[in-house]
Short mmCIF file of C-alpha atoms and ligand atoms in Angstrom, two decimals:
data_model
loop_
_atom_site.label_atom_id
_atom_site.label_comp_id
_atom_site.label_asym_id
_atom_site.label_seq_id
_atom_site.Cartn_x
_atom_site.Cartn_y
_atom_site.Cartn_z
CA MET X 1 0.33 0.12 -0.07
CA GLU X 2 0.97 3.18 -0.90
CA SER X 3 2.53 5.00 2.37
CA ARG X 4 0.33 8.21 2.48
CA SER X 5 0.89 11.06 5.37
CA LYS X 6 -2.83 11.79 7.07
CA LYS X 7 -4.92 8.13 6.80
CA SER X 8 -7.81 7.87 7.39
CA VAL X 9 -8.67 5.46 10.05
CA VAL X 10 -10.94 2.89 11.53
CA ILE X 11 -10.63 1.99 15.00
CA VAL X 12 -12.38 -1.29 16.38
CA GLY X 13 -13.00 -0.21 20.80
CA ALA X 14 -13.86 2.01 22.23
CA GLY X 15 -11.88 0.83 25.58
CA ILE X 16 -8.96 2.77 26.82
CA ILE X 17 -6.92 1.58 24.09
CA GLY X 18 -9.16 2.21 21.77
CA LEU X 19 -9.58 5.94 22.69
CA CYS X 20 -6.32 6.80 23.06
CA THR X 21 -5.14 5.95 20.17
CA ALA X 22 -7.61 8.01 18.25
CA HIS X 23 -6.45 10.37 20.79
CA TYR X 24 -2.96 10.22 19.33
CA ALA X 25 -3.81 9.54 15.39
CA LEU X 26 -5.84 12.90 15.89
CA LYS X 27 -2.94 14.66 16.90
CA LYS X 28 -0.77 13.33 13.62
CA GLY X 29 -4.12 14.63 11.76
CA HIS X 30 -5.39 11.52 10.53
CA THR X 31 -9.18 11.23 10.45
CA VAL X 32 -10.60 8.65 12.95
CA THR X 33 -13.96 6.29 13.09
CA ILE X 34 -14.38 4.38 15.90
CA VAL X 35 -16.75 1.87 16.18
CA GLU X 36 -17.46 0.34 18.78
CA ARG X 37 -20.30 -2.27 20.13
CA GLY X 38 -21.53 -1.11 22.73
CA ASN X 39 -23.89 1.73 23.13
CA PRO X 40 -22.35 5.12 24.93
CA GLU X 41 -23.03 3.81 28.31
CA HIS X 42 -21.92 0.63 27.89
CA ASP X 43 -19.71 -1.28 30.11
CA MET X 44 -15.99 -2.76 29.42
CA ALA X 45 -12.68 -3.39 31.83
CA SER X 46 -11.67 0.12 30.87
CA LEU X 47 -14.52 1.41 33.88
CA GLY X 48 -14.39 0.11 37.00
CA ASN X 49 -10.68 -1.06 37.24
CA ALA X 50 -8.09 0.13 40.17
CA GLY X 51 -7.30 3.11 37.99
CA MET X 52 -3.00 2.33 38.69
CA VAL X 53 -0.61 3.58 36.46
CA VAL X 54 2.11 1.22 37.41
CA PRO X 55 5.94 1.87 36.55
CA SER X 56 6.48 -0.54 39.57
CA HIS X 57 4.92 -3.23 37.58
CA PHE X 58 8.15 -4.66 35.14
CA VAL X 59 7.49 -8.26 35.54
CA PRO X 60 5.18 -9.56 33.50
CA LEU X 61 2.78 -12.23 34.62
CA ALA X 62 4.00 -14.31 33.26
CA ALA X 63 7.11 -15.30 35.44
CA PRO X 64 8.60 -17.84 37.26
CA GLY X 65 6.48 -18.99 40.35
CA MET X 66 3.16 -18.43 38.64
CA VAL X 67 2.53 -21.44 37.47
CA SER X 68 2.99 -23.52 40.79
CA TYR X 69 1.31 -20.48 42.84
CA GLY X 70 -1.99 -21.33 40.38
CA LEU X 71 -1.68 -25.31 41.04
CA ARG X 72 -1.60 -24.43 44.91
CA THR X 73 -3.99 -22.00 44.87
CA MET X 74 -6.55 -23.69 42.98
CA TRP X 75 -8.80 -25.71 45.78
CA ASN X 76 -8.95 -22.23 47.08
CA PRO X 77 -12.81 -20.82 46.80
CA GLU X 78 -11.66 -18.00 47.58
CA SER X 79 -8.14 -17.43 46.08
CA PRO X 80 -6.92 -14.71 43.79
CA PHE X 81 -5.58 -16.04 41.03
CA TYR X 82 -7.86 -19.29 39.76
CA VAL X 83 -7.39 -21.04 36.24
CA ARG X 84 -10.98 -23.19 35.59
CA PRO X 85 -9.56 -26.39 33.91
CA ARG X 86 -11.42 -27.25 30.50
CA LEU X 87 -10.66 -29.37 27.78
CA ASP X 88 -10.57 -25.88 25.46
CA ARG X 89 -7.71 -26.03 22.94
CA ASP X 90 -7.23 -22.08 23.10
CA LEU X 91 -7.00 -22.87 26.40
CA ILE X 92 -4.43 -25.41 26.80
CA ALA X 93 -2.61 -23.75 23.80
CA TRP X 94 -2.58 -20.83 25.72
CA GLY X 95 -1.19 -22.41 29.26
CA LEU X 96 1.41 -24.44 27.44
CA LYS X 97 2.71 -21.26 25.89
CA PHE X 98 2.33 -19.48 29.60
CA MET X 99 4.75 -22.04 30.86
CA ARG X 100 7.05 -21.71 28.30
CA SER X 101 7.11 -18.34 28.76
CA ALA X 102 7.26 -18.24 33.18
CA THR X 103 11.23 -18.02 33.37
CA ALA X 104 13.65 -15.54 34.62
CA GLU X 105 15.26 -15.06 31.30
CA HIS X 106 11.71 -13.94 30.06
CA VAL X 107 11.63 -11.88 32.58
CA ALA X 108 15.11 -10.51 32.26
CA ARG X 109 14.18 -9.70 28.97
CA SER X 110 10.42 -8.13 29.02
CA ALA X 111 11.76 -5.88 32.55
CA PRO X 112 12.86 -2.86 30.29
CA ILE X 113 10.65 -3.00 27.03
CA LEU X 114 7.53 -2.89 30.60
CA ARG X 115 10.24 -0.46 32.55
CA ASP X 116 9.87 2.11 29.64
CA LEU X 117 6.82 1.43 28.17
CA ASN X 118 5.20 2.41 31.99
CA MET X 119 7.17 5.17 32.04
CA LEU X 120 7.05 7.05 28.70
CA SER X 121 3.33 6.32 29.42
CA ARG X 122 3.29 8.14 32.69
CA ALA X 123 4.80 10.99 30.98
CA CYS X 124 1.86 11.02 28.61
CA TYR X 125 -0.74 11.30 31.83
CA VAL X 126 1.50 14.17 32.70
CA GLU X 127 0.11 16.04 29.80
CA LEU X 128 -2.94 14.59 29.56
CA ALA X 129 -4.10 16.25 32.85
CA ARG X 130 -1.87 19.35 32.34
CA ASP X 131 -3.86 19.27 28.71
CA PHE X 132 -7.31 17.94 29.51
CA GLY X 133 -7.17 20.15 33.49
CA ASN X 134 -7.01 16.98 35.32
CA SER X 135 -9.99 16.25 34.83
CA PHE X 136 -9.79 12.64 35.25
CA GLY X 137 -7.95 13.15 39.01
CA LEU X 138 -4.28 11.52 38.28
CA VAL X 139 -2.70 11.89 41.78
CA GLN X 140 0.96 11.61 41.66
CA ARG X 141 1.62 10.13 44.73
CA GLY X 142 3.58 6.83 44.96
CA LEU X 143 1.90 2.96 45.19
CA LEU X 144 3.07 1.04 48.51
CA MET X 145 3.28 -2.77 48.23
CA LEU X 146 2.02 -3.33 51.80
CA THR X 147 2.92 -7.18 52.90
CA ARG X 148 1.59 -8.78 56.40
CA THR X 149 4.40 -11.56 56.36
CA SER X 150 8.17 -12.00 56.70
CA HIS X 151 8.44 -14.14 53.98
CA ALA X 152 6.30 -11.36 51.59
CA PHE X 153 8.45 -8.74 52.54
CA GLU X 154 11.80 -10.23 52.05
CA ASP X 155 10.44 -11.19 48.19
CA GLU X 156 9.13 -7.64 47.73
CA LYS X 157 12.61 -6.72 49.18
CA ARG X 158 13.95 -8.38 46.09
CA ALA X 159 11.73 -7.11 43.85
CA ALA X 160 12.77 -2.89 44.79
CA LEU X 161 17.19 -4.24 44.40
CA GLN X 162 15.75 -5.31 40.73
CA ALA X 163 13.92 -1.54 40.45
CA HIS X 164 17.10 -0.21 41.24
CA ALA X 165 18.74 -2.21 38.63
CA LEU X 166 16.66 -1.01 36.45
CA GLY X 167 16.78 2.70 37.25
CA ILE X 168 13.01 2.38 38.61
CA PRO X 169 13.00 3.83 42.48
CA ALA X 170 11.68 1.80 45.21
CA ASP X 171 12.29 2.46 48.61
CA ILE X 172 11.86 -0.20 51.54
CA VAL X 173 9.81 0.82 54.31
CA THR X 174 9.23 -0.17 57.55
CA PRO X 175 5.97 -0.25 59.21
CA ASP X 176 6.31 3.50 60.78
CA GLU X 177 7.21 4.97 57.70
CA ALA X 178 4.78 3.10 55.61
CA ALA X 179 2.26 5.41 58.22
CA ARG X 180 4.53 8.52 57.83
CA ILE X 181 4.10 8.02 53.45
CA ASP X 182 0.10 7.76 54.13
CA PRO X 183 -1.30 8.97 57.69
CA GLY X 184 -4.80 8.35 56.21
CA LEU X 185 -5.70 4.87 57.33
CA ALA X 186 -3.64 2.45 59.76
CA MET X 187 -2.48 -0.23 58.53
CA ASN X 188 -1.72 -3.78 60.30
CA ILE X 189 1.65 -4.72 57.69
CA ASN X 190 4.97 -6.45 58.52
CA GLY X 191 6.18 -3.58 55.80
CA ALA X 192 6.13 -1.57 52.49
CA VAL X 193 8.17 -1.12 49.49
CA PHE X 194 7.12 2.57 48.67
CA PHE X 195 7.68 3.15 44.44
CA PRO X 196 6.88 7.40 44.19
CA ASN X 197 6.89 7.12 40.84
CA ASP X 198 3.72 5.36 40.53
CA CYS X 199 0.12 7.42 39.79
CA HIS X 200 -3.51 6.40 40.07
CA LEU X 201 -6.64 7.73 38.71
CA SER X 202 -9.84 8.01 37.92
CA PRO X 203 -10.94 5.21 34.73
CA ALA X 204 -14.14 6.07 34.38
CA ASP X 205 -13.79 10.10 34.83
CA LEU X 206 -10.51 9.49 32.08
CA VAL X 207 -12.68 7.39 29.75
CA HIS X 208 -15.61 9.66 29.19
CA LYS X 209 -13.24 12.80 28.99
CA LEU X 210 -11.26 10.58 26.34
CA THR X 211 -14.46 9.87 24.61
CA ARG X 212 -15.60 14.09 25.02
CA GLU X 213 -12.23 14.73 23.11
CA VAL X 214 -11.52 12.83 20.34
CA GLN X 215 -14.96 13.45 19.53
CA ALA X 216 -14.63 17.19 19.49
CA GLN X 217 -10.92 16.58 17.63
CA GLY X 218 -13.04 14.99 14.64
CA ALA X 219 -13.23 11.63 15.60
CA THR X 220 -17.00 9.86 14.62
CA ILE X 221 -17.45 7.22 17.20
CA GLN X 222 -20.16 4.79 15.59
CA TRP X 223 -21.84 2.84 18.34
CA ASN X 224 -23.66 -0.15 18.63
CA THR X 225 -21.88 -1.23 15.78
CA GLU X 226 -20.05 -4.56 16.16
CA VAL X 227 -17.08 -5.57 13.47
CA THR X 228 -18.07 -9.10 11.95
CA SER X 229 -16.12 -9.54 8.95
CA TRP X 230 -12.96 -8.18 6.66
CA GLU X 231 -12.64 -7.27 3.02
CA ALA X 232 -9.47 -7.13 1.49
CA ASN X 233 -9.19 -5.13 -2.26
CA LYS X 234 -7.50 -7.18 -5.12
CA ALA X 235 -3.55 -6.50 -3.80
CA GLY X 236 -4.42 -8.05 -0.67
CA ALA X 237 -4.92 -4.61 1.23
CA MET X 238 -7.25 -4.63 3.78
CA ASP X 239 -9.86 -1.82 2.23
CA ARG X 240 -13.14 -2.21 4.21
CA VAL X 241 -14.67 -3.61 7.48
CA LYS X 242 -17.94 -5.06 7.28
CA THR X 243 -20.31 -4.04 10.24
CA THR X 244 -23.38 -4.66 11.91
CA SER X 245 -23.79 -1.20 10.01
CA GLY X 246 -23.09 -1.49 6.46
CA PHE X 247 -18.98 -1.35 5.50
CA ILE X 248 -16.66 0.90 6.31
CA GLU X 249 -13.77 2.03 4.01
CA ALA X 250 -10.01 3.34 5.63
CA ASP X 251 -6.61 3.18 4.79
CA GLU X 252 -5.85 1.63 8.21
CA PHE X 253 -7.53 -0.57 10.84
CA VAL X 254 -6.36 -0.97 14.22
CA VAL X 255 -7.78 -3.72 16.00
CA ALA X 256 -8.44 -2.43 19.97
CA GLY X 257 -10.74 -5.09 21.24
CA GLY X 258 -9.81 -6.37 23.84
CA VAL X 259 -9.99 -9.90 25.28
CA TRP X 260 -12.49 -10.08 22.08
CA THR X 261 -9.51 -9.37 19.93
CA PRO X 262 -8.59 -12.97 18.53
CA GLN X 263 -11.92 -13.12 16.90
CA ILE X 264 -12.26 -10.17 15.59
CA ALA X 265 -8.68 -11.06 13.96
CA ARG X 266 -9.73 -14.34 13.35
CA GLN X 267 -10.70 -13.92 9.79
CA LEU X 268 -7.22 -12.36 9.17
CA SER X 269 -5.73 -15.90 9.60
CA ALA X 270 -4.21 -14.10 12.77
CA ARG X 271 -3.47 -15.71 15.49
CA LEU X 272 -3.49 -13.85 18.50
CA PRO X 273 -2.84 -16.40 21.77
CA MET X 274 -5.30 -14.42 24.39
CA GLN X 275 -7.34 -15.40 27.76
CA ALA X 276 -9.58 -13.25 29.29
CA GLY X 277 -8.51 -12.66 33.02
CA LYS X 278 -11.57 -12.16 35.17
CA GLY X 279 -11.00 -9.76 38.08
CA TYR X 280 -13.49 -7.87 40.28
CA SER X 281 -13.62 -4.54 42.12
CA LEU X 282 -16.30 -2.52 45.17
CA THR X 283 -16.35 0.82 45.44
CA VAL X 284 -17.36 1.91 48.79
CA PRO X 285 -18.37 5.66 48.82
CA ASN X 286 -17.71 8.61 51.87
CA LEU X 287 -15.40 6.15 53.94
CA PRO X 288 -14.70 7.96 57.21
CA LYS X 289 -10.78 6.79 56.28
CA GLN X 290 -9.31 6.92 53.21
CA PRO X 291 -6.32 6.23 52.22
CA ARG X 292 -3.86 8.88 50.23
CA VAL X 293 -1.44 6.90 48.34
CA CYS X 294 -2.85 3.83 46.80
CA SER X 295 -1.61 0.21 48.06
CA ILE X 296 -1.29 -3.36 47.00
CA LEU X 297 -2.48 -5.88 49.50
CA VAL X 298 0.92 -8.02 48.57
CA GLU X 299 -0.24 -11.72 49.60
CA ASP X 300 -3.65 -11.38 48.64
CA ARG X 301 -2.61 -9.35 45.56
CA VAL X 302 -5.67 -7.08 46.02
CA ALA X 303 -5.63 -3.27 44.76
CA VAL X 304 -6.73 -0.11 47.22
CA THR X 305 -6.83 3.12 45.27
CA PRO X 306 -8.66 5.88 46.60
CA MET X 307 -10.74 7.87 43.76
CA GLY X 308 -12.84 11.36 44.77
CA ASN X 309 -15.07 10.29 47.85
CA THR X 310 -14.82 6.64 47.67
CA VAL X 311 -12.23 3.85 47.66
CA ARG X 312 -11.76 0.97 45.11
CA PHE X 313 -11.03 -2.47 45.69
CA GLY X 314 -9.27 -4.57 42.97
CA GLY X 315 -8.43 -8.05 42.78
CA THR X 316 -8.86 -11.48 41.75
CA MET X 317 -7.58 -13.03 38.25
CA GLU X 318 -9.59 -15.89 37.45
CA ILE X 319 -9.38 -17.77 33.68
CA THR X 320 -12.61 -19.04 33.42
CA GLY X 321 -13.12 -17.98 29.25
CA LEU X 322 -15.08 -15.06 28.05
CA ASP X 323 -17.49 -15.36 31.23
CA GLU X 324 -18.52 -12.10 33.44
CA GLN X 325 -20.71 -14.02 35.95
CA ILE X 326 -20.07 -12.70 39.90
CA ASN X 327 -18.10 -15.11 41.63
CA HIS X 328 -19.35 -14.64 45.29
CA ARG X 329 -16.38 -16.44 47.07
CA ARG X 330 -13.63 -14.36 44.99
CA VAL X 331 -15.40 -11.72 46.16
CA LEU X 332 -15.71 -12.15 49.58
CA GLY X 333 -12.02 -13.29 49.29
CA ILE X 334 -11.36 -8.96 48.35
CA THR X 335 -13.31 -7.83 51.77
CA LYS X 336 -11.46 -10.23 53.57
CA SER X 337 -7.79 -9.13 53.24
CA VAL X 338 -9.08 -5.72 52.92
CA THR X 339 -10.00 -6.03 56.53
CA ARG X 340 -6.59 -7.96 57.65
CA TYR X 341 -4.09 -4.99 56.33
CA PHE X 342 -6.56 -2.06 57.23
CA PRO X 343 -7.83 -2.80 60.91
CA GLU X 344 -10.20 0.28 60.83
CA TYR X 345 -12.19 -1.07 57.66
CA THR X 346 -14.75 -3.98 58.98
CA PRO X 347 -15.93 -5.97 56.81
CA ASN X 348 -19.81 -3.96 57.11
CA ILE X 349 -18.03 -1.19 54.74
CA PHE X 350 -19.44 -3.54 51.98
CA ASP X 351 -22.59 -3.94 52.71
CA GLY X 352 -24.85 -2.85 49.72
CA ILE X 353 -21.82 -2.44 47.44
CA SER X 354 -22.33 -4.13 44.41
CA PRO X 355 -18.95 -5.77 42.79
CA TRP X 356 -18.04 -5.48 39.30
CA CYS X 357 -16.59 -7.66 36.87
CA GLY X 358 -13.92 -6.76 34.05
CA LEU X 359 -12.37 -8.65 31.61
CA ARG X 360 -8.26 -8.04 31.36
CA PRO X 361 -7.25 -9.83 27.91
CA CYS X 362 -4.63 -11.21 28.80
CA THR X 363 -1.28 -12.83 26.33
CA PRO X 364 0.89 -15.72 27.22
CA ASP X 365 3.93 -14.14 27.76
CA GLY X 366 2.64 -11.15 29.62
CA LEU X 367 3.31 -8.39 27.14
CA PRO X 368 0.65 -6.54 25.15
CA TYR X 369 0.11 -6.62 20.92
CA ILE X 370 1.04 -3.45 19.20
CA GLY X 371 1.82 -3.15 16.31
CA ARG X 372 0.76 -3.95 12.36
CA LEU X 373 0.18 -7.68 11.13
CA ILE X 374 2.77 -9.06 9.09
CA GLY X 375 0.10 -10.77 6.34
CA HIS X 376 -1.79 -7.39 6.75
CA LYS X 377 0.44 -4.32 6.29
CA ASN X 378 -2.68 -2.13 7.32
CA VAL X 379 -4.22 -3.59 9.73
CA SER X 380 -2.52 -3.36 13.11
CA VAL X 381 -3.21 -4.18 16.97
CA ALA X 382 -3.08 -2.73 20.39
CA ALA X 383 -4.34 -4.84 22.55
CA GLY X 384 -3.77 -7.58 25.45
CA HIS X 385 -2.19 -5.27 27.49
CA ALA X 386 -3.68 -7.69 31.22
CA MET X 387 -3.62 -6.32 34.66
CA MET X 388 -1.23 -2.62 32.69
CA GLY X 389 -4.34 -1.54 30.47
CA LEU X 390 -4.93 1.26 31.82
CA SER X 391 -1.44 2.47 32.71
CA LEU X 392 -0.06 1.40 29.16
CA ALA X 393 -2.94 3.20 27.20
CA PRO X 394 -1.49 6.42 26.16
CA VAL X 395 1.75 4.47 25.13
CA THR X 396 -0.04 2.26 23.28
CA GLY X 397 -1.44 5.26 21.81
CA LEU X 398 0.64 7.17 21.20
CA LEU X 399 3.43 4.30 19.02
CA MET X 400 0.20 3.37 17.80
CA SER X 401 0.21 6.76 16.23
CA GLN X 402 3.72 6.56 14.71
CA VAL X 403 3.33 3.28 13.11
CA LEU X 404 0.35 4.75 11.37
CA SER X 405 2.09 7.74 10.45
CA ASP X 406 4.64 5.13 9.40
CA GLU X 407 7.59 7.27 11.51
CA VAL X 408 10.06 4.77 13.94
CA PRO X 409 8.20 3.67 16.97
CA ALA X 410 9.41 5.75 20.14
CA VAL X 411 10.01 2.38 22.04
CA ASP X 412 11.35 -0.50 19.88
CA LEU X 413 8.39 -2.98 19.50
CA THR X 414 9.81 -5.88 18.71
CA LEU X 415 8.93 -7.96 21.82
CA VAL X 416 5.22 -6.53 21.46
CA ALA X 417 4.97 -7.68 17.90
CA PRO X 418 1.42 -9.33 17.58
CA ASP X 419 2.78 -12.35 15.44
CA ARG X 420 5.38 -13.34 17.45
CA PHE X 421 3.34 -16.19 18.10
CA ASN X 422 2.42 -17.55 15.22
CA ASN X 423 6.46 -17.26 13.69
CA ARG X 424 7.33 -19.64 16.87
CA THR X 425 4.32 -21.85 15.29
CA ILE X 426 6.07 -21.71 11.94
CA THR X 427 9.74 -22.39 12.89
CA HIS X 428 8.18 -25.50 14.62
CA HIS X 429 6.65 -27.17 12.35
C1 LIG T 501 -10.53 -5.96 38.70
C2 LIG T 501 -9.44 -4.97 38.14
C3 LIG T 501 -8.40 -4.37 37.97
C4 LIG T 501 -7.91 -3.61 36.93
N1 LIG T 501 -6.30 -2.42 37.72
C5 LIG T 501 -5.64 -1.75 36.70
C6 LIG T 501 -5.06 -0.99 36.92
O1 LIG T 501 -5.18 -0.68 38.19
N2 LIG T 501 -4.09 -0.42 36.06
C7 LIG T 501 -4.34 -0.60 34.84
O2 LIG T 501 -2.82 0.08 33.77
N3 LIG T 501 -4.95 -1.54 34.52
C8 LIG T 501 -5.50 -2.56 34.97
N4 LIG T 501 -6.56 -3.32 34.77
C9 LIG T 501 -6.86 -3.88 33.76
C10 LIG T 501 -7.11 -2.76 32.77
O3 LIG T 501 -8.66 -2.81 33.10
C11 LIG T 501 -7.50 -3.20 31.52
O4 LIG T 501 -5.93 -3.87 30.45
C12 LIG T 501 -7.72 -2.37 29.80
O5 LIG T 501 -8.65 -1.68 30.71
C13 LIG T 501 -8.03 -3.31 28.56
O6 LIG T 501 -8.46 -1.53 27.68
P1 LIG T 501 -8.91 -2.68 26.39
O7 LIG T 501 -9.34 -0.76 25.65
O8 LIG T 501 -7.78 -3.13 25.90
O9 LIG T 501 -10.85 -3.13 26.07
P2 LIG T 501 -11.47 -2.67 26.37
O10 LIG T 501 -11.96 -1.86 27.66
O11 LIG T 501 -12.75 -4.73 27.10
O12 LIG T 501 -12.58 -2.29 25.47
C14 LIG T 501 -12.83 -3.17 24.70
C15 LIG T 501 -13.31 -2.45 23.93
O13 LIG T 501 -14.36 -2.89 22.67
C16 LIG T 501 -15.07 -3.48 22.18
N5 LIG T 501 -15.04 -4.83 21.04
C17 LIG T 501 -15.31 -5.78 21.54
N6 LIG T 501 -15.43 -6.62 20.34
C18 LIG T 501 -15.76 -5.34 19.05
C19 LIG T 501 -16.50 -5.89 17.75
N7 LIG T 501 -16.40 -7.04 17.38
N8 LIG T 501 -16.63 -4.79 17.39
C20 LIG T 501 -16.75 -3.10 17.55
N9 LIG T 501 -16.44 -3.36 19.07
C21 LIG T 501 -15.82 -4.62 19.84
C22 LIG T 501 -15.67 -3.91 23.40
O14 LIG T 501 -17.13 -3.50 23.21
C23 LIG T 501 -15.27 -2.75 24.16
O15 LIG T 501 -15.93 -1.77 24.59
C24 LIG T 501 -7.70 -3.83 35.93
C25 LIG T 501 -8.52 -4.58 35.37
C26 LIG T 501 -9.41 -5.04 36.36
C27 LIG T 501 -10.73 -6.32 36.05
#
């Protein structure tokens, strides 16, 4: 396809990744249409998440210890990680790839790119907050990794040293020092690691602001419109997508469909292994005591984020397919852990609070898919960010805008190439 500087771009999905891609593509002067199957009020992972921007998260989900952790906790109905065993070809293939990726070498290879992506994204957030009058509540006060046991504290101390080696600031702190960092709420802990560069924000306010902004900048959003198939021209380039409201033509297409991305791309013969990692959150308003900084309850893998006059508690990674049912036993696991770490919070703070659930798009190696598909030069993928989708959304949008403009991306995209598992399969056969 001929390279043109200003192009028409169709983005599939109005989640945080699609919206950020639209924002940065518009800044480059492209014409943008977002196709979203939901209505303007539809729910999605991008809304109820914990809102953390996390340069501290340089270890991908596929890391040593995760497989044995999953097997150990499988029989505990309140555990924060669960894989429902199913005789499903995609799940088995994904699981094998996950196991192959969960090595120290993979973590060492992935950590620098996750650091670079997260740091650049954080800088984008500071810029967006400035440009949007911080209407999405960006708070730059850091994140506390709270531990209750000496074993977990030792693990976190080791992670802090790894962070230092990568140039990421991380302070090992005593319970008294943690209390000085966050005097808002008493903590029942053994020690903590403080990551001063992490931030938090209100994801729903961000999504709504970006939705309005991209439209004000000239993007069209076609709500209630599902992409169902693709049509190539004689030269083999895609020139239109078929949707439930008819065909839409464009020079470039970006699939940002969250956990549904493999379904959307299947017809393109692109294999994008992905499993849904279901998580829950509970948002409690008007608590008499509120934390000032966000935290992760390390042993129980629960995220705690102050958001305006509410506190959001999020957690659980259930690999149970494209299933959005709420498992109340696991929600109970989250609420119990909150009361263990924060003695001023009693179980009744959750009375009458409805749990929310969302599906994280999880790749087998814990790295997102960002970039063009090899087989279809004008189709790109921006998806698979698992538990870092909000954090990495602006940098993903920025990188996609560079790809669409045929510029050299600010971060080398080799490790996040969407076709990386196709290549591996081809070499094996
Ligand atoms: C409990 C929980 C806590 C989390 N906490 C954090 C956090 O603190 N920090 C962080 O960085 N991340 C966090 N995440 C992860 C984050 O929420 C996700 O990674 C992110 O929202 C994914 O965004 P997305 O745009 O890829 O997908 P989505 O938000 O799922 O959006 C995809 C969109 O594509 C649309 N779509 C799908 N198929 C089609 C089609 N065929 N045609 C048209 N439209 C289509 C869908 O309707 C949807 O609107 C958390 C997730 C959960 C569940």
